[in-house]
Amino acid sequence: LGGAVYRTPGREHTPAVIMILLDEMVKRRKALLSLLPKASAFVLPGYRMQYSSQNIFYRFKQNNNVIYFTGLKEPGDAVVISYDHKWHLFRQPDTPESVLWEGAKTPDDVIKQNHLIDHVHDLQTLSGFIDDLPNDVKLYLNQSQNDCVRFEADDRTLSVDPFIHRLRVIKSEYEIEQMEQSCQIAGNVFNTLRKKLRGMETERHVENYLEAAVKTQGAEGLAYVPVVAGGPRACTIHYTRNDQKLMGNELLLVDAGCVYNDYCSDITRTLQVGKLMTAAQEKVTEAVKTIQQTVLDWLAQNWKHHTLLDLQSVAYHQTVRELKGLGVDPKHVDTLFPHAIGHYLGMDLHDCPTVGMSAKLKPGMIITIEPGLYFTDSLDYPEEYRGIGVRVEDDVLITESGPRVLTENAEV
């Protein structure tokens, strides 16, 4: 089949898999249309190319909502679903210059057949198409800062995001298979990193290894800029400079995941750089592991009718107990554990944000469980713990029979 959506690094999908993908798209579209009022249309602008400077571009990444409903991965496309439930694609036509420099786009007839598009139009006609919709049609938009086209919101427009997120937060069997593979690859890479770490001299060396290793195992690449934080830098939650030397007496916090067939994994492990941990490093590490295991055990017994907010409460109270055991005043709990216990995971790293942490957990949801403790160089904490940052993160699928850890292959 034409169109990059059906190709993954080093392989092409079989006809049987392609039929599954087309069936997935049909089911997703029917589900979305069932949620929206009858007199409605919605617009999914694809992303445009992003540039680091002048004409130096980044590798293109498509809007995941466009991929979810159409599989289209070419820049500058906008998808419109009209009130008569026809799917329209608006795209820039090829020019001799664009073909020379960027290559020809997927032909319109292939787009229609392989991506289930009813009509293909010139992108320049999009505004007129929207203006010509009947006045009683509500227009739902999915907008972001990278869109190839922008619309001014008015009293006629609404956000389609809550409807899409309600669908995307529950993964199908096909999606779960992609997530399992993504998690398996990332877990394997973490295990190999643990063995190779003593031969690495810098955080950058670790980052480069992670990227090369996940691609070698079939992933498209890293899911995000990884955190590779040695020693006290681990206390910066989103440290991404990754440019310092590794010290044998420090811990190394590594937060990384990969993308496989558009689905993300997200793992954090805190590794020892040298042969042995100090007593303080070991105590903090064991405390964080205990917090995570407590949350996982509680989730196994109580996942029905509960939420991520409930897991946050369980993590909070166990963190207080662990701090007391470490001899740390628990009044500092919000500073030492400043982030959420987890988030939804899928095509986006922080998936489906409009669902919120107060939503009931349901089979098909995938969440992260990621407690941490971060002792900055503050006089509020015992000296032995200062400069120690530890986080442990795993990806968990909610099933009819309870939670299942998808990243269990990654050694803790």
CSV table of C-alpha atoms in Angstrom, one decimal:
chain,number,residue,atom,x,y,z
A,1,LEU,CA,0.0,0.0,0.0
A,2,GLY,CA,1.1,3.5,-0.7
A,3,GLY,CA,1.5,6.1,2.1
A,4,ALA,CA,4.1,5.9,4.9
A,5,VAL,CA,1.5,5.1,7.6
A,6,TYR,CA,1.6,1.4,6.7
A,7,ARG,CA,5.4,1.1,6.8
A,8,THR,CA,7.5,0.8,9.9
A,9,PRO,CA,11.3,0.8,10.2
A,10,GLY,CA,12.8,-2.1,8.3
A,11,ARG,CA,9.5,-3.8,7.5
A,12,GLU,CA,6.1,-3.5,5.8
A,13,HIS,CA,2.8,-4.6,7.2
A,14,THR,CA,1.2,-7.8,5.9
A,15,PRO,CA,-2.2,-7.6,4.2
A,16,ALA,CA,-3.8,-9.1,7.3
A,17,VAL,CA,-2.4,-6.4,9.5
A,18,ILE,CA,-3.5,-3.7,7.0
A,19,MET,CA,-7.0,-5.0,7.2
A,20,ILE,CA,-6.8,-4.7,11.0
A,21,LEU,CA,-5.7,-1.1,10.7
A,22,LEU,CA,-8.5,-0.2,8.3
A,23,ASP,CA,-11.0,-1.9,10.6
A,24,GLU,CA,-9.5,0.1,13.5
A,25,MET,CA,-10.1,3.4,11.6
A,26,VAL,CA,-13.7,2.5,10.8
A,27,LYS,CA,-14.5,1.7,14.4
A,28,ARG,CA,-12.8,4.8,15.7
A,29,ARG,CA,-14.7,7.0,13.3
A,30,LYS,CA,-18.1,5.4,14.1
A,31,ALA,CA,-17.4,5.8,17.8
A,32,LEU,CA,-16.5,9.5,17.4
A,33,LEU,CA,-19.5,10.3,15.2
A,34,SER,CA,-21.8,8.6,17.8
A,35,LEU,CA,-20.6,11.1,20.4
A,36,LEU,CA,-21.1,14.3,18.4
A,37,PRO,CA,-24.4,16.0,17.7
A,38,LYS,CA,-25.8,15.2,14.3
A,39,ALA,CA,-25.6,18.7,12.9
A,40,SER,CA,-21.8,19.0,13.4
A,41,ALA,CA,-18.5,19.0,11.5
A,42,PHE,CA,-15.0,18.8,12.8
A,43,VAL,CA,-11.6,19.8,11.7
A,44,LEU,CA,-8.3,18.0,12.4
A,45,PRO,CA,-5.4,20.2,11.2
A,46,GLY,CA,-2.3,18.2,10.6
A,47,TYR,CA,1.0,19.6,11.7
A,48,ARG,CA,3.4,21.7,9.6
A,49,MET,CA,7.1,21.1,9.3
A,50,GLN,CA,9.1,22.6,12.2
A,51,TYR,CA,12.5,24.3,11.7
A,52,SER,CA,15.5,24.7,14.0
A,53,SER,CA,16.8,27.6,11.9
A,54,GLN,CA,16.1,29.0,8.5
A,55,ASN,CA,15.5,26.0,6.2
A,56,ILE,CA,17.0,23.3,8.5
A,57,PHE,CA,14.0,21.2,9.5
A,58,TYR,CA,13.3,18.7,12.2
A,59,ARG,CA,12.1,15.2,11.5
A,60,PHE,CA,8.4,15.5,10.9
A,61,LYS,CA,5.9,14.4,13.5
A,62,GLN,CA,2.2,14.3,12.6
A,63,ASN,CA,-0.7,15.2,14.9
A,64,ASN,CA,-1.6,12.0,16.6
A,65,ASN,CA,-5.3,12.6,16.2
A,66,VAL,CA,-4.9,12.7,12.4
A,67,ILE,CA,-3.0,9.4,12.6
A,68,TYR,CA,-5.6,7.9,14.9
A,69,PHE,CA,-8.5,8.5,12.5
A,70,THR,CA,-6.8,8.4,9.1
A,71,GLY,CA,-3.2,7.1,9.3
A,72,LEU,CA,-2.0,10.1,7.3
A,73,LYS,CA,1.6,11.2,8.1
A,74,GLU,CA,2.4,13.8,5.5
A,75,PRO,CA,2.9,17.4,6.6
A,76,GLY,CA,0.5,20.2,5.8
A,77,ASP,CA,-2.7,18.0,5.6
A,78,ALA,CA,-6.0,19.0,7.2
A,79,VAL,CA,-8.9,16.6,7.7
A,80,VAL,CA,-12.5,17.7,7.8
A,81,ILE,CA,-15.4,15.5,8.7
A,82,SER,CA,-18.5,17.2,7.3
A,83,TYR,CA,-22.1,17.1,8.7
A,84,ASP,CA,-23.0,14.4,6.2
A,85,HIS,CA,-20.2,12.2,7.6
A,86,LYS,CA,-18.0,12.4,4.6
A,87,TRP,CA,-14.2,12.6,5.2
A,88,HIS,CA,-12.4,15.3,3.3
A,89,LEU,CA,-8.6,15.8,3.0
A,90,PHE,CA,-7.2,19.3,2.3
A,91,ARG,CA,-3.6,19.3,1.1
A,92,GLN,CA,-1.0,21.4,-0.7
A,93,PRO,CA,-0.7,20.1,-4.3
A,94,ASP,CA,2.6,19.0,-5.6
A,95,THR,CA,4.8,21.4,-7.6
A,96,PRO,CA,7.9,20.6,-9.6
A,97,GLU,CA,10.0,22.3,-7.0
A,98,SER,CA,8.4,20.5,-4.0
A,99,VAL,CA,8.8,17.1,-5.8
A,100,LEU,CA,12.4,17.9,-6.5
A,101,TRP,CA,13.3,18.8,-2.9
A,102,GLU,CA,10.8,16.8,-0.9
A,103,GLY,CA,9.5,14.0,-3.1
A,104,ALA,CA,6.0,13.4,-4.5
A,105,LYS,CA,3.1,13.1,-2.1
A,106,THR,CA,1.0,10.0,-1.9
A,107,PRO,CA,-1.4,10.1,-4.9
A,108,ASP,CA,-5.0,11.1,-4.3
A,109,ASP,CA,-6.4,7.8,-5.4
A,110,VAL,CA,-4.2,5.9,-3.0
A,111,ILE,CA,-5.1,8.3,-0.2
A,112,LYS,CA,-8.8,7.6,-0.8
A,113,GLN,CA,-8.4,3.9,-0.9
A,114,ASN,CA,-5.8,3.3,1.9
A,115,HIS,CA,-6.9,6.0,4.3
A,116,LEU,CA,-10.6,5.9,3.7
A,117,ILE,CA,-10.9,9.5,2.5
A,118,ASP,CA,-14.0,10.4,0.4
A,119,HIS,CA,-12.8,13.7,-1.2
A,120,VAL,CA,-9.4,15.4,-1.6
A,121,HIS,CA,-9.1,19.1,-2.1
A,122,ASP,CA,-6.5,21.9,-2.4
A,123,LEU,CA,-5.7,23.3,1.1
A,124,GLN,CA,-6.3,26.8,-0.2
A,125,THR,CA,-10.0,26.0,-0.5
A,126,LEU,CA,-10.4,25.0,3.2
A,127,SER,CA,-11.6,28.3,4.5
A,128,GLY,CA,-14.2,28.6,1.8
A,129,PHE,CA,-15.4,25.0,2.6
A,130,ILE,CA,-15.8,25.9,6.2
A,131,ASP,CA,-17.6,29.2,5.4
A,132,ASP,CA,-20.1,27.3,3.2
A,133,LEU,CA,-21.2,24.9,6.0
A,134,PRO,CA,-24.9,25.5,7.0
A,135,ASN,CA,-25.3,28.0,9.8
A,136,ASP,CA,-26.9,25.4,12.1
A,137,VAL,CA,-23.8,23.2,11.9
A,138,LYS,CA,-21.6,23.3,15.0
A,139,LEU,CA,-17.9,23.2,14.2
A,140,TYR,CA,-15.6,21.2,16.4
A,141,LEU,CA,-11.9,22.0,16.2
A,142,ASN,CA,-8.7,20.2,17.3
A,143,GLN,CA,-6.1,22.9,17.5
A,144,SER,CA,-2.5,23.2,18.6
A,145,GLN,CA,0.4,25.5,18.1
A,146,ASN,CA,1.9,23.3,15.3
A,147,ASP,CA,-1.2,23.2,13.1
A,148,CYS,CA,-0.8,23.8,9.3
A,149,VAL,CA,-3.9,26.0,9.4
A,150,ARG,CA,-5.5,28.1,12.2
A,151,PHE,CA,-9.1,29.1,12.8
A,152,GLU,CA,-10.5,31.9,15.0
A,153,ALA,CA,-12.8,30.5,17.6
A,154,ASP,CA,-16.3,32.0,17.9
A,155,ASP,CA,-19.6,31.1,19.4
A,156,ARG,CA,-20.1,28.5,16.6
A,157,THR,CA,-16.9,26.5,17.4
A,158,LEU,CA,-16.2,24.0,20.1
A,159,SER,CA,-13.2,21.8,21.1
A,160,VAL,CA,-13.4,18.3,19.8
A,161,ASP,CA,-10.6,17.2,22.2
A,162,PRO,CA,-12.8,15.8,25.0
A,163,PHE,CA,-14.6,13.5,22.6
A,164,ILE,CA,-11.4,12.3,21.0
A,165,HIS,CA,-9.7,11.7,24.4
A,166,ARG,CA,-12.7,9.7,25.6
A,167,LEU,CA,-12.0,7.3,22.8
A,168,ARG,CA,-8.2,7.3,22.8
A,169,VAL,CA,-7.9,6.7,26.6
A,170,ILE,CA,-9.4,3.2,26.1
A,171,LYS,CA,-7.0,1.1,24.0
A,172,SER,CA,-8.1,-1.6,21.6
A,173,GLU,CA,-6.6,-5.0,21.3
A,174,TYR,CA,-4.4,-3.8,18.4
A,175,GLU,CA,-3.3,-0.7,20.4
A,176,ILE,CA,-2.4,-2.8,23.4
A,177,GLU,CA,-0.2,-5.0,21.2
A,178,GLN,CA,1.7,-2.0,20.0
A,179,MET,CA,2.1,-0.7,23.6
A,180,GLU,CA,3.3,-4.1,24.7
A,181,GLN,CA,6.0,-4.1,22.0
A,182,SER,CA,7.0,-0.5,22.8
A,183,CYS,CA,7.4,-1.4,26.5
A,184,GLN,CA,9.2,-4.6,25.7
A,185,ILE,CA,11.8,-2.8,23.6
A,186,ALA,CA,12.3,0.0,26.2
A,187,GLY,CA,12.6,-2.5,29.0
A,188,ASN,CA,15.2,-4.6,27.1
A,189,VAL,CA,17.2,-1.4,26.4
A,190,PHE,CA,17.2,-0.5,30.1
A,191,ASN,CA,18.4,-3.9,31.0
A,192,THR,CA,21.3,-3.7,28.6
A,193,LEU,CA,22.1,-0.2,29.7
A,194,ARG,CA,22.5,-1.4,33.3
A,195,LYS,CA,25.2,-3.9,32.1
A,196,LYS,CA,27.0,-1.4,29.9
A,197,LEU,CA,26.8,1.7,32.2
A,198,ARG,CA,30.2,1.3,33.8
A,199,GLY,CA,31.8,1.7,30.4
A,200,MET,CA,30.1,5.0,29.8
A,201,GLU,CA,31.7,8.3,30.8
A,202,THR,CA,29.0,11.0,30.3
A,203,GLU,CA,25.3,11.5,30.4
A,204,ARG,CA,25.4,12.2,26.7
A,205,HIS,CA,26.9,8.8,26.1
A,206,VAL,CA,23.9,7.2,27.8
A,207,GLU,CA,21.4,9.3,25.8
A,208,ASN,CA,23.1,8.4,22.5
A,209,TYR,CA,23.1,4.7,23.5
A,210,LEU,CA,19.4,4.8,24.3
A,211,GLU,CA,18.5,6.3,21.0
A,212,ALA,CA,20.6,3.9,18.9
A,213,ALA,CA,19.4,0.9,20.9
A,214,VAL,CA,15.7,1.4,20.6
A,215,LYS,CA,16.0,2.0,16.9
A,216,THR,CA,18.1,-1.1,16.5
A,217,GLN,CA,15.3,-3.1,18.1
A,218,GLY,CA,12.6,-1.8,15.7
A,219,ALA,CA,11.3,1.4,17.4
A,220,GLU,CA,10.9,4.6,15.5
A,221,GLY,CA,13.0,6.4,18.1
A,222,LEU,CA,12.8,7.8,21.6
A,223,ALA,CA,9.4,9.0,22.7
A,224,TYR,CA,10.8,12.2,24.2
A,225,VAL,CA,14.0,13.9,25.2
A,226,PRO,CA,15.3,11.5,27.9
A,227,VAL,CA,16.3,12.5,31.4
A,228,VAL,CA,19.8,11.3,32.0
A,229,ALA,CA,20.6,12.9,35.4
A,230,GLY,CA,23.6,12.0,37.4
A,231,GLY,CA,23.9,12.7,41.2
A,232,PRO,CA,22.2,15.9,42.3
A,233,ARG,CA,20.9,16.7,38.8
A,234,ALA,CA,18.3,14.0,39.4
A,235,CYS,CA,16.6,16.5,41.7
A,236,THR,CA,15.7,18.5,38.7
A,237,ILE,CA,12.5,16.7,37.5
A,238,HIS,CA,12.9,17.6,33.8
A,239,TYR,CA,16.7,17.8,33.6
A,240,THR,CA,17.5,17.2,29.9
A,241,ARG,CA,20.9,18.9,29.4
A,242,ASN,CA,22.5,15.4,29.7
A,243,ASP,CA,26.0,16.8,29.3
A,244,GLN,CA,27.8,16.1,32.5
A,245,LYS,CA,30.3,13.4,33.5
A,246,LEU,CA,29.2,10.3,35.3
A,247,MET,CA,30.7,9.9,38.8
A,248,GLY,CA,31.2,6.5,40.3
A,249,ASN,CA,29.9,7.5,43.7
A,250,GLU,CA,26.6,8.9,42.3
A,251,LEU,CA,23.3,7.4,41.2
A,252,LEU,CA,22.0,8.0,37.6
A,253,LEU,CA,18.3,8.6,37.1
A,254,VAL,CA,17.2,7.7,33.5
A,255,ASP,CA,13.7,8.5,32.3
A,256,ALA,CA,13.2,7.3,28.7
A,257,GLY,CA,10.9,5.4,26.4
A,258,CYS,CA,10.4,4.7,22.8
A,259,VAL,CA,7.8,5.0,20.0
A,260,TYR,CA,6.7,1.8,18.3
A,261,ASN,CA,4.1,2.1,15.5
A,262,ASP,CA,3.1,5.5,17.0
A,263,TYR,CA,2.7,4.2,20.6
A,264,CYS,CA,4.9,5.4,23.5
A,265,SER,CA,6.5,3.6,26.4
A,266,ASP,CA,7.7,5.5,29.5
A,267,ILE,CA,10.2,4.0,32.0
A,268,THR,CA,12.3,5.4,34.8
A,269,ARG,CA,15.1,3.6,36.6
A,270,THR,CA,17.7,4.9,39.0
A,271,LEU,CA,20.9,3.1,38.4
A,272,GLN,CA,24.2,2.9,40.4
A,273,VAL,CA,27.1,4.1,38.4
A,274,GLY,CA,29.8,2.5,40.6
A,275,LYS,CA,30.0,-0.9,42.1
A,276,LEU,CA,28.2,-0.2,45.3
A,277,MET,CA,25.6,2.3,46.6
A,278,THR,CA,26.1,4.2,49.8
A,279,ALA,CA,23.9,3.4,52.7
A,280,ALA,CA,21.9,6.6,52.1
A,281,GLN,CA,21.5,6.0,48.4
A,282,GLU,CA,20.3,2.5,49.1
A,283,LYS,CA,17.8,3.6,51.8
A,284,VAL,CA,16.2,6.3,49.5
A,285,THR,CA,16.1,3.8,46.6
A,286,GLU,CA,14.4,1.2,48.7
A,287,ALA,CA,11.9,3.7,50.0
A,288,VAL,CA,10.8,4.7,46.5
A,289,LYS,CA,10.5,1.1,45.4
A,290,THR,CA,8.3,0.4,48.5
A,291,ILE,CA,6.1,3.4,47.6
A,292,GLN,CA,5.6,2.1,44.1
A,293,GLN,CA,5.0,-1.5,45.2
A,294,THR,CA,2.4,-0.3,47.8
A,295,VAL,CA,0.6,1.6,45.0
A,296,LEU,CA,0.7,-1.4,42.7
A,297,ASP,CA,-0.6,-3.7,45.4
A,298,TRP,CA,-3.4,-1.3,46.3
A,299,LEU,CA,-4.3,-0.9,42.6
A,300,ALA,CA,-4.5,-4.7,42.2
A,301,GLN,CA,-7.2,-4.9,44.9
A,302,ASN,CA,-9.0,-1.6,44.3
A,303,TRP,CA,-8.8,-0.6,40.7
A,304,LYS,CA,-12.6,-0.8,40.1
A,305,HIS,CA,-14.4,2.5,40.8
A,306,HIS,CA,-11.1,4.3,41.6
A,307,THR,CA,-9.0,6.9,39.9
A,308,LEU,CA,-5.5,8.3,39.5
A,309,LEU,CA,-6.4,10.7,42.3
A,310,ASP,CA,-7.0,7.8,44.6
A,311,LEU,CA,-3.5,6.4,43.6
A,312,GLN,CA,-2.1,9.8,44.3
A,313,SER,CA,-3.5,9.6,47.9
A,314,VAL,CA,-2.1,6.1,48.4
A,315,ALA,CA,1.3,7.2,47.2
A,316,TYR,CA,1.2,10.4,49.4
A,317,HIS,CA,0.4,8.5,52.6
A,318,GLN,CA,3.1,5.8,51.9
A,319,THR,CA,5.6,8.5,51.1
A,320,VAL,CA,4.9,10.1,54.5
A,321,ARG,CA,5.5,6.7,56.2
A,322,GLU,CA,8.8,6.2,54.2
A,323,LEU,CA,10.0,9.7,55.1
A,324,LYS,CA,9.5,9.0,58.8
A,325,GLY,CA,11.5,5.8,58.4
A,326,LEU,CA,14.3,7.8,56.8
A,327,GLY,CA,14.3,10.2,59.7
A,328,VAL,CA,13.0,13.1,57.5
A,329,ASP,CA,10.3,15.5,58.7
A,330,PRO,CA,7.1,14.5,56.7
A,331,LYS,CA,6.0,18.1,56.5
A,332,HIS,CA,8.4,18.3,53.4
A,333,VAL,CA,6.4,15.5,51.5
A,334,ASP,CA,5.1,17.9,48.9
A,335,THR,CA,8.5,19.2,48.1
A,336,LEU,CA,10.2,15.8,48.1
A,337,PHE,CA,7.4,14.2,46.0
A,338,PRO,CA,6.2,17.2,43.9
A,339,HIS,CA,4.6,15.5,40.9
A,340,ALA,CA,1.7,13.2,40.2
A,341,ILE,CA,1.9,9.5,40.8
A,342,GLY,CA,1.1,8.9,37.1
A,343,HIS,CA,-0.6,9.8,33.9
A,344,TYR,CA,-2.4,8.2,30.9
A,345,LEU,CA,-0.1,6.8,28.2
A,346,GLY,CA,-0.6,6.0,24.6
A,347,MET,CA,0.1,7.7,21.3
A,348,ASP,CA,1.0,10.8,23.4
A,349,LEU,CA,3.3,10.5,26.3
A,350,HIS,CA,0.9,12.4,28.5
A,351,ASP,CA,-2.1,11.0,26.8
A,352,CYS,CA,-5.7,12.3,26.8
A,353,PRO,CA,-5.3,15.3,29.2
A,354,THR,CA,-8.9,16.3,29.1
A,355,VAL,CA,-9.9,12.9,30.7
A,356,GLY,CA,-8.4,14.1,34.0
A,357,MET,CA,-7.1,12.3,37.1
A,358,SER,CA,-10.6,12.0,38.5
A,359,ALA,CA,-11.9,9.7,35.8
A,360,LYS,CA,-12.7,6.1,36.9
A,361,LEU,CA,-10.1,3.6,35.8
A,362,LYS,CA,-11.4,1.2,33.1
A,363,PRO,CA,-10.1,-1.8,31.2
A,364,GLY,CA,-8.1,-0.7,28.3
A,365,MET,CA,-6.5,2.3,30.0
A,366,ILE,CA,-2.8,2.5,30.3
A,367,ILE,CA,-1.2,4.5,33.1
A,368,THR,CA,2.2,5.1,34.6
A,369,ILE,CA,3.1,4.6,38.3
A,370,GLU,CA,6.1,6.8,39.1
A,371,PRO,CA,6.8,7.8,42.7
A,372,GLY,CA,10.0,9.7,43.4
A,373,LEU,CA,12.0,11.4,46.2
A,374,TYR,CA,14.3,14.4,45.4
A,375,PHE,CA,16.6,15.6,48.2
A,376,THR,CA,18.0,18.9,47.1
A,377,ASP,CA,21.0,20.5,48.9
A,378,SER,CA,18.7,22.0,51.5
A,379,LEU,CA,19.3,22.2,55.3
A,380,ASP,CA,15.8,20.9,55.7
A,381,TYR,CA,17.1,17.4,55.0
A,382,PRO,CA,19.6,15.2,56.8
A,383,GLU,CA,23.0,15.7,55.2
A,384,GLU,CA,23.4,12.1,54.1
A,385,TYR,CA,20.4,12.4,51.7
A,386,ARG,CA,21.3,15.7,50.1
A,387,GLY,CA,21.9,15.4,46.4
A,388,ILE,CA,20.1,12.1,46.0
A,389,GLY,CA,17.2,11.9,43.5
A,390,VAL,CA,15.4,8.6,42.9
A,391,ARG,CA,12.4,7.8,40.7
A,392,VAL,CA,11.0,4.4,39.6
A,393,GLU,CA,8.4,4.4,36.8
A,394,ASP,CA,6.4,1.6,35.1
A,395,ASP,CA,3.6,1.4,32.6
A,396,VAL,CA,0.4,-0.4,33.7
A,397,LEU,CA,-2.5,-1.8,31.6
A,398,ILE,CA,-5.9,-2.0,33.3
A,399,THR,CA,-7.6,-5.2,32.3
A,400,GLU,CA,-10.9,-6.9,33.2
A,401,SER,CA,-9.0,-9.0,35.7
A,402,GLY,CA,-6.9,-6.2,37.1
A,403,PRO,CA,-3.7,-4.3,36.4
A,404,ARG,CA,-0.8,-5.7,34.4
A,405,VAL,CA,2.6,-4.2,34.4
A,406,LEU,CA,3.7,-3.9,30.8
A,407,THR,CA,7.3,-2.9,31.7
A,408,GLU,CA,7.9,-5.7,34.1
A,409,ASN,CA,10.8,-7.0,31.9
A,410,ALA,CA,12.8,-3.9,32.9
A,411,GLU,CA,14.8,-4.8,36.0
A,412,VAL,CA,14.1,-2.6,39.0
